[in-house]
Amino acid sequence: MSPTAALIKAALNSNFGWSIVRHRLFVQKRDRWMVPLVALGVVGVVPTLVLYVRLLGDVFDMLNSLGQEKALLTLAVLAGQLMILVFGLFYLIATFYFSRDLEYLIALPLKPSQILLSKFAVVLINEYLTMAPFILPALIVYGFKRHGDPGYWLIMPLTYILLPVIPLTAAGLVVVGMMRLVNVGRKKDLLIISGSLVLIAAALFLQFGLSRAAGTSDLDTQQIMSMIASPDGLVQTIGRRFPPAIWATRFLHDGLMTASGLSAFALFSGLSILLFGGLMAGAQRLFFGGLVGLSERSGVRVRGGKALAIKFSSGCHPVRAIFLREVRLMNRTPIFLLNGVLGVLLIPIVLALTLSSSKQGTDSADILRLMTSAKPATGILVTTMFMIVCATLSGVASSSFSREGRKFWISKVIPVGYRQQVSAKFLHSSAIALLGIGSAVAVLALRFHLGAWQWLSSLALALPVTAFITSLNLAVDLARPLLDWISPQKAMKQNLNVLIAMLFDLGFLFLYGLAFVALGKSGLSLGAVIGIMATFGVGLACLAFTLVSQFALRRYPSIET
Amino acid sequence: MIEIDHVSKSYNKGAVRAVDDLTLTVPPGEIFGFLGPNGAGKTTTIKMIVGILKPDAGTIRIAGLDNGAEALRCKAMTAYVPDEPEIYERLKGIEYLNFMGDVYGVSGGERRNRIEHWLQAFELSRAVADPIQTYSHGMRQKIILTAALMVKPKVFVLDEPMVGLDPRSSHLLKEAMREHCDGGGTLFFSTHIMEVAERLCDRIAIIHKGRLAACGTMAELRDQAKDKASLENIFLELTET
Ligand SMILES: Nc1ncnc2c1ncn2[C@@H]1O[C@H](COP(=O)(O)OP(=O)(O)O)[C@@H](O)[C@H]1O
Ligand SMILES: [Mg+2]
């Protein structure tokens, strides 16, 4: 095998990890419970896919009646390439900047373009998989709906394979260039945080912009008429900013046997090859330069002069020490910070913006209407739920043990009782939940002008339930902590425990809501209902905390690292 | 004193027998070396002593206390230095040391004296204000050692402590080990470096494929082996497959 091929094979294997899955399932006999879960997931996806295909069929029919059916292709290609551009940027940054093996690979006798190629191949396969469920159905539906053109079925897979090359190489050039210009190695943390904040801002902006645009259509009737009148009108309008989408539409629709199709194909593949070649050539010159300093970690080191005054603490209670450790580890790891402190502060604001920007008749508008409902009981229940969701959605508690990762051994050897360790974790998760509730209250009071009585009552209900859910989520993570990770992403964002805990939480909130409504209908005064539910919440919270402490005593000793 | 009594441990639901019916006593006041080829079960044994792994069978006692039933009291007496210096990278060196001081309840004055002494000795005084993620492998190991020496417990358990240390630090560590045992402390450490074991240890156990192959002072080991020239030869003879 040539070195390039071997490298690509190794990169693919380490990324799509079939051998590690095989090892875990058959040798270690772990994670077997995942198999039915995955099967369930696949089964769950099928109806969604069927629905999507139906929708596509309808869109085709609609466009067809206007003589604009080609626009479906343009839309699919454009959507696909946009997706690739956006995801590609992230995948590429992740694989170029954050994969640990780069340091070893540089040391091997390999050309930069070979390393880049292997990384690129991984991202490319990722892209094919990511966009398959969205784009393939559109291309296939189009093929079936436009009866009888066998040529299409040859061109379509080819198009699919070529589709990611242009946007991905464009993204690649941007990333490689950026690597050269900015010494990101030292500023990784900053890069992640600022990048994510920009992304959130962009999402919010889109959300706003789209709902505004949908509300007041800027296109006047005349423009629409003229767009529909010309056979390529819609295609041109959609693809105006991005000609390759138009080219792809042309050769998919006309086939390669026609002059227009062939020329479009030549343009499309020509640009692909050109960009790809450019990236590989650029790699020779830029890639290694950018890699220098990649393994440097940020951190100010003062050289020369006197040694810094060292801060000795003169001792504090172990629970406080562990609490402090939790705070520091969370706030200094960008991914955790974004999901933790920043996350809970932002979620209420984002939710509020979504709620207030949506049109009448949508779900979110309904929620807002319920919250400010004339019926105080409904209003209080909905605001309570809002607060709880803002406080606990972040996954801080349900990844509390997982976040320790390979450092978990420290928790097992230090002479601090497991109950105390869980208490510290409970305090930390609760502190972050409180931030979320605080942010939610601020949004409710300042943005939606809810009366003090309403949010104070909701607060009385939400606080004990939040404490209960925090204990519950801790227990979920404690039952099966995910400790073997390198990228912190795995511990929080991709942690199944967070998802499982969320399902539990939602189930509980549903039951809690039912109980509240049932109690309200029994003829008790609203004050009494709130009093009963709050007391009930406090009882549950105490019980759950006792149980999770007890569970820790049993569970900790058998977590082996 | 550490007493390991008929302890077994396997991985992967019994597929790999890492430690097989091991019985050992580590008396106080002696440097006890634990030798064995790669994969012999040294790390597994050590992790059971400090409570990271739970034995499948058998018991481990530290100063007479069962380390399962009396886990907390055992841990308070023990400092452990792992083979892989996997510690909180996002903390600064000094924050890690303070954390360890807090959880082991080391008083402010002792903490300051011991930390300053060992940081000086290991030449970490400047780096200690930096995040641990900027440390090299050896520096991480030294910060863990500093924490252990600050705690100054009755029992030291060290897994391959010399690997990755520079000669000077390695020398300092050996002196500290000697001093600890001369003061009546217990010390158990694993290694596969024969010279270190031969010169440093008062007592040696050799483990092979999870089973105890030999145990005793250098003189006793010599009596057991045919080729008595060096520990290396004894080791090779005992661990032949
Ligand atoms: N986490 C683990 N999972 C499966 N097998 C393991 C694990 N850790 C160690 N082993 C196996 O147990 C045996 C003993 O390992 P270890 O105690 O680390 O040896 P040593 O420290 O003496 O080199 C080896 O065969 C090793 O493959
Ligand atoms: Mg080992």
Coordinates of C-alpha atoms in Angstrom, one line a residue, chain A residues 23 27-30 100 189 297-318 321-322 324-325 328-329 332-334 404 406-418 421 488 554 557-561, chain B residues 9 11-13 15 47 50-55 71-72 75-78 80 82 84-92 94-96 98-100 102-104 106-108 111-113 115-116 119 125-131 133-135 139-140 144:
Chain A
H23 CA -13.5 -4.5 20.5
V27 CA -14.0 -8.5 23.4
Q28 CA -14.8 -6.3 26.3
K29 CA -18.5 -7.2 26.1
R30 CA -19.4 -3.6 27.1
R100 CA -3.7 15.2 18.7
D189 CA -9.6 28.4 24.2
R297 CA -0.6 25.5 25.3
S298 CA -1.8 28.9 26.4
G299 CA -0.6 30.1 29.8
V300 CA 1.5 32.9 30.8
R301 CA 4.9 32.0 32.0
V302 CA 6.9 34.7 33.6
R303 CA 10.6 34.1 32.8
G304 CA 13.3 35.8 34.7
G305 CA 12.8 38.1 37.6
K306 CA 11.7 36.9 41.0
A307 CA 9.5 33.9 41.4
L308 CA 5.9 34.9 41.6
A309 CA 4.4 35.1 45.1
I310 CA 2.8 31.7 45.5
K311 CA -0.6 31.7 47.1
F312 CA -0.8 29.1 49.8
S313 CA -4.3 28.6 51.1
S314 CA -4.2 27.8 54.8
G315 CA -6.7 25.1 54.5
C316 CA -10.4 24.8 53.9
H317 CA -13.2 22.2 54.3
P318 CA -12.9 19.4 51.8
A321 CA -12.1 22.5 48.1
I322 CA -14.0 20.1 45.8
L324 CA -13.8 25.1 44.1
R325 CA -12.2 22.4 41.9
R328 CA -12.4 25.9 38.1
L329 CA -12.5 22.9 35.9
R332 CA -11.6 27.0 32.4
T333 CA -12.6 24.4 29.8
P334 CA -14.3 26.3 27.0
E404 CA -13.8 14.3 35.6
R406 CA -9.4 10.2 33.3
K407 CA -8.8 12.3 36.4
F408 CA -11.5 10.3 38.2
W409 CA -8.9 8.3 40.0
I410 CA -8.1 11.4 42.1
S411 CA -11.6 11.3 43.5
K412 CA -11.2 7.7 44.4
V413 CA -7.9 8.1 46.3
I414 CA -8.5 11.3 48.2
P415 CA -9.7 10.8 51.8
V416 CA -13.0 12.5 51.3
G417 CA -16.2 10.6 51.8
Y418 CA -18.2 9.9 48.7
Q421 CA -18.0 14.6 47.1
P488 CA -14.2 17.5 26.4
R554 CA -22.6 2.0 46.6
P557 CA -16.3 1.9 44.7
S558 CA -17.2 0.0 41.6
I559 CA -16.3 2.7 39.1
E560 CA -12.9 1.6 38.0
T561 CA -10.5 3.6 35.9
Chain B
K9 CA -8.4 -9.3 39.8
Y11 CA -10.5 -7.6 33.4
N12 CA -13.0 -7.9 30.7
K13 CA -15.3 -10.1 32.7
A15 CA -11.0 -12.8 30.2
K47 CA -4.5 0.4 42.1
V50 CA -5.1 2.6 46.9
G51 CA -8.8 1.8 46.2
I52 CA -9.1 2.6 42.6
L53 CA -9.9 -1.0 41.7
K54 CA -11.9 -3.4 43.8
P55 CA -10.4 -6.9 44.1
A71 CA -11.7 3.0 53.0
L72 CA -11.6 6.5 54.3
K75 CA -6.9 6.7 52.2
A76 CA -6.0 9.3 54.8
M77 CA -2.9 7.3 55.6
T78 CA -1.9 6.7 52.0
Y80 CA -0.4 7.4 45.8
P82 CA 0.4 6.9 39.5
E84 CA 0.6 8.2 34.2
P85 CA 0.6 11.8 35.5
E86 CA -3.0 12.3 34.6
I87 CA -4.0 15.4 36.7
Y88 CA -6.3 18.4 36.4
E89 CA -4.6 20.2 33.5
R90 CA -6.7 23.3 33.9
L91 CA -5.6 24.0 37.4
K92 CA -2.3 25.8 38.2
I94 CA -0.2 25.6 43.2
E95 CA -4.0 25.1 43.0
Y96 CA -3.5 21.4 42.7
N98 CA -3.6 23.4 47.7
F99 CA -6.5 21.1 46.7
M100 CA -4.5 18.1 47.9
D102 CA -7.2 20.7 51.7
V103 CA -8.6 17.3 51.1
Y104 CA -5.8 15.6 53.2
V106 CA -2.6 19.5 55.9
S107 CA -2.2 22.5 58.1
G108 CA -1.3 25.9 56.7
R111 CA 1.9 23.0 53.8
R112 CA 3.9 26.1 53.2
N113 CA 7.1 24.6 54.5
I115 CA 5.7 22.7 49.4
E116 CA 8.4 25.4 49.4
L119 CA 9.3 22.9 44.8
S125 CA 9.1 27.2 42.1
R126 CA 8.5 29.3 39.0
A127 CA 6.3 26.9 37.0
V128 CA 4.0 26.3 40.0
A129 CA 2.1 29.4 39.1
D130 CA 1.4 28.2 35.6
P131 CA -1.5 25.9 34.5
Q133 CA -1.3 21.9 30.9
T134 CA 1.9 23.8 30.2
Y135 CA 4.0 21.2 32.1
M139 CA 7.1 18.2 35.6
R140 CA 3.6 16.8 36.0
I144 CA 2.3 14.9 42.0

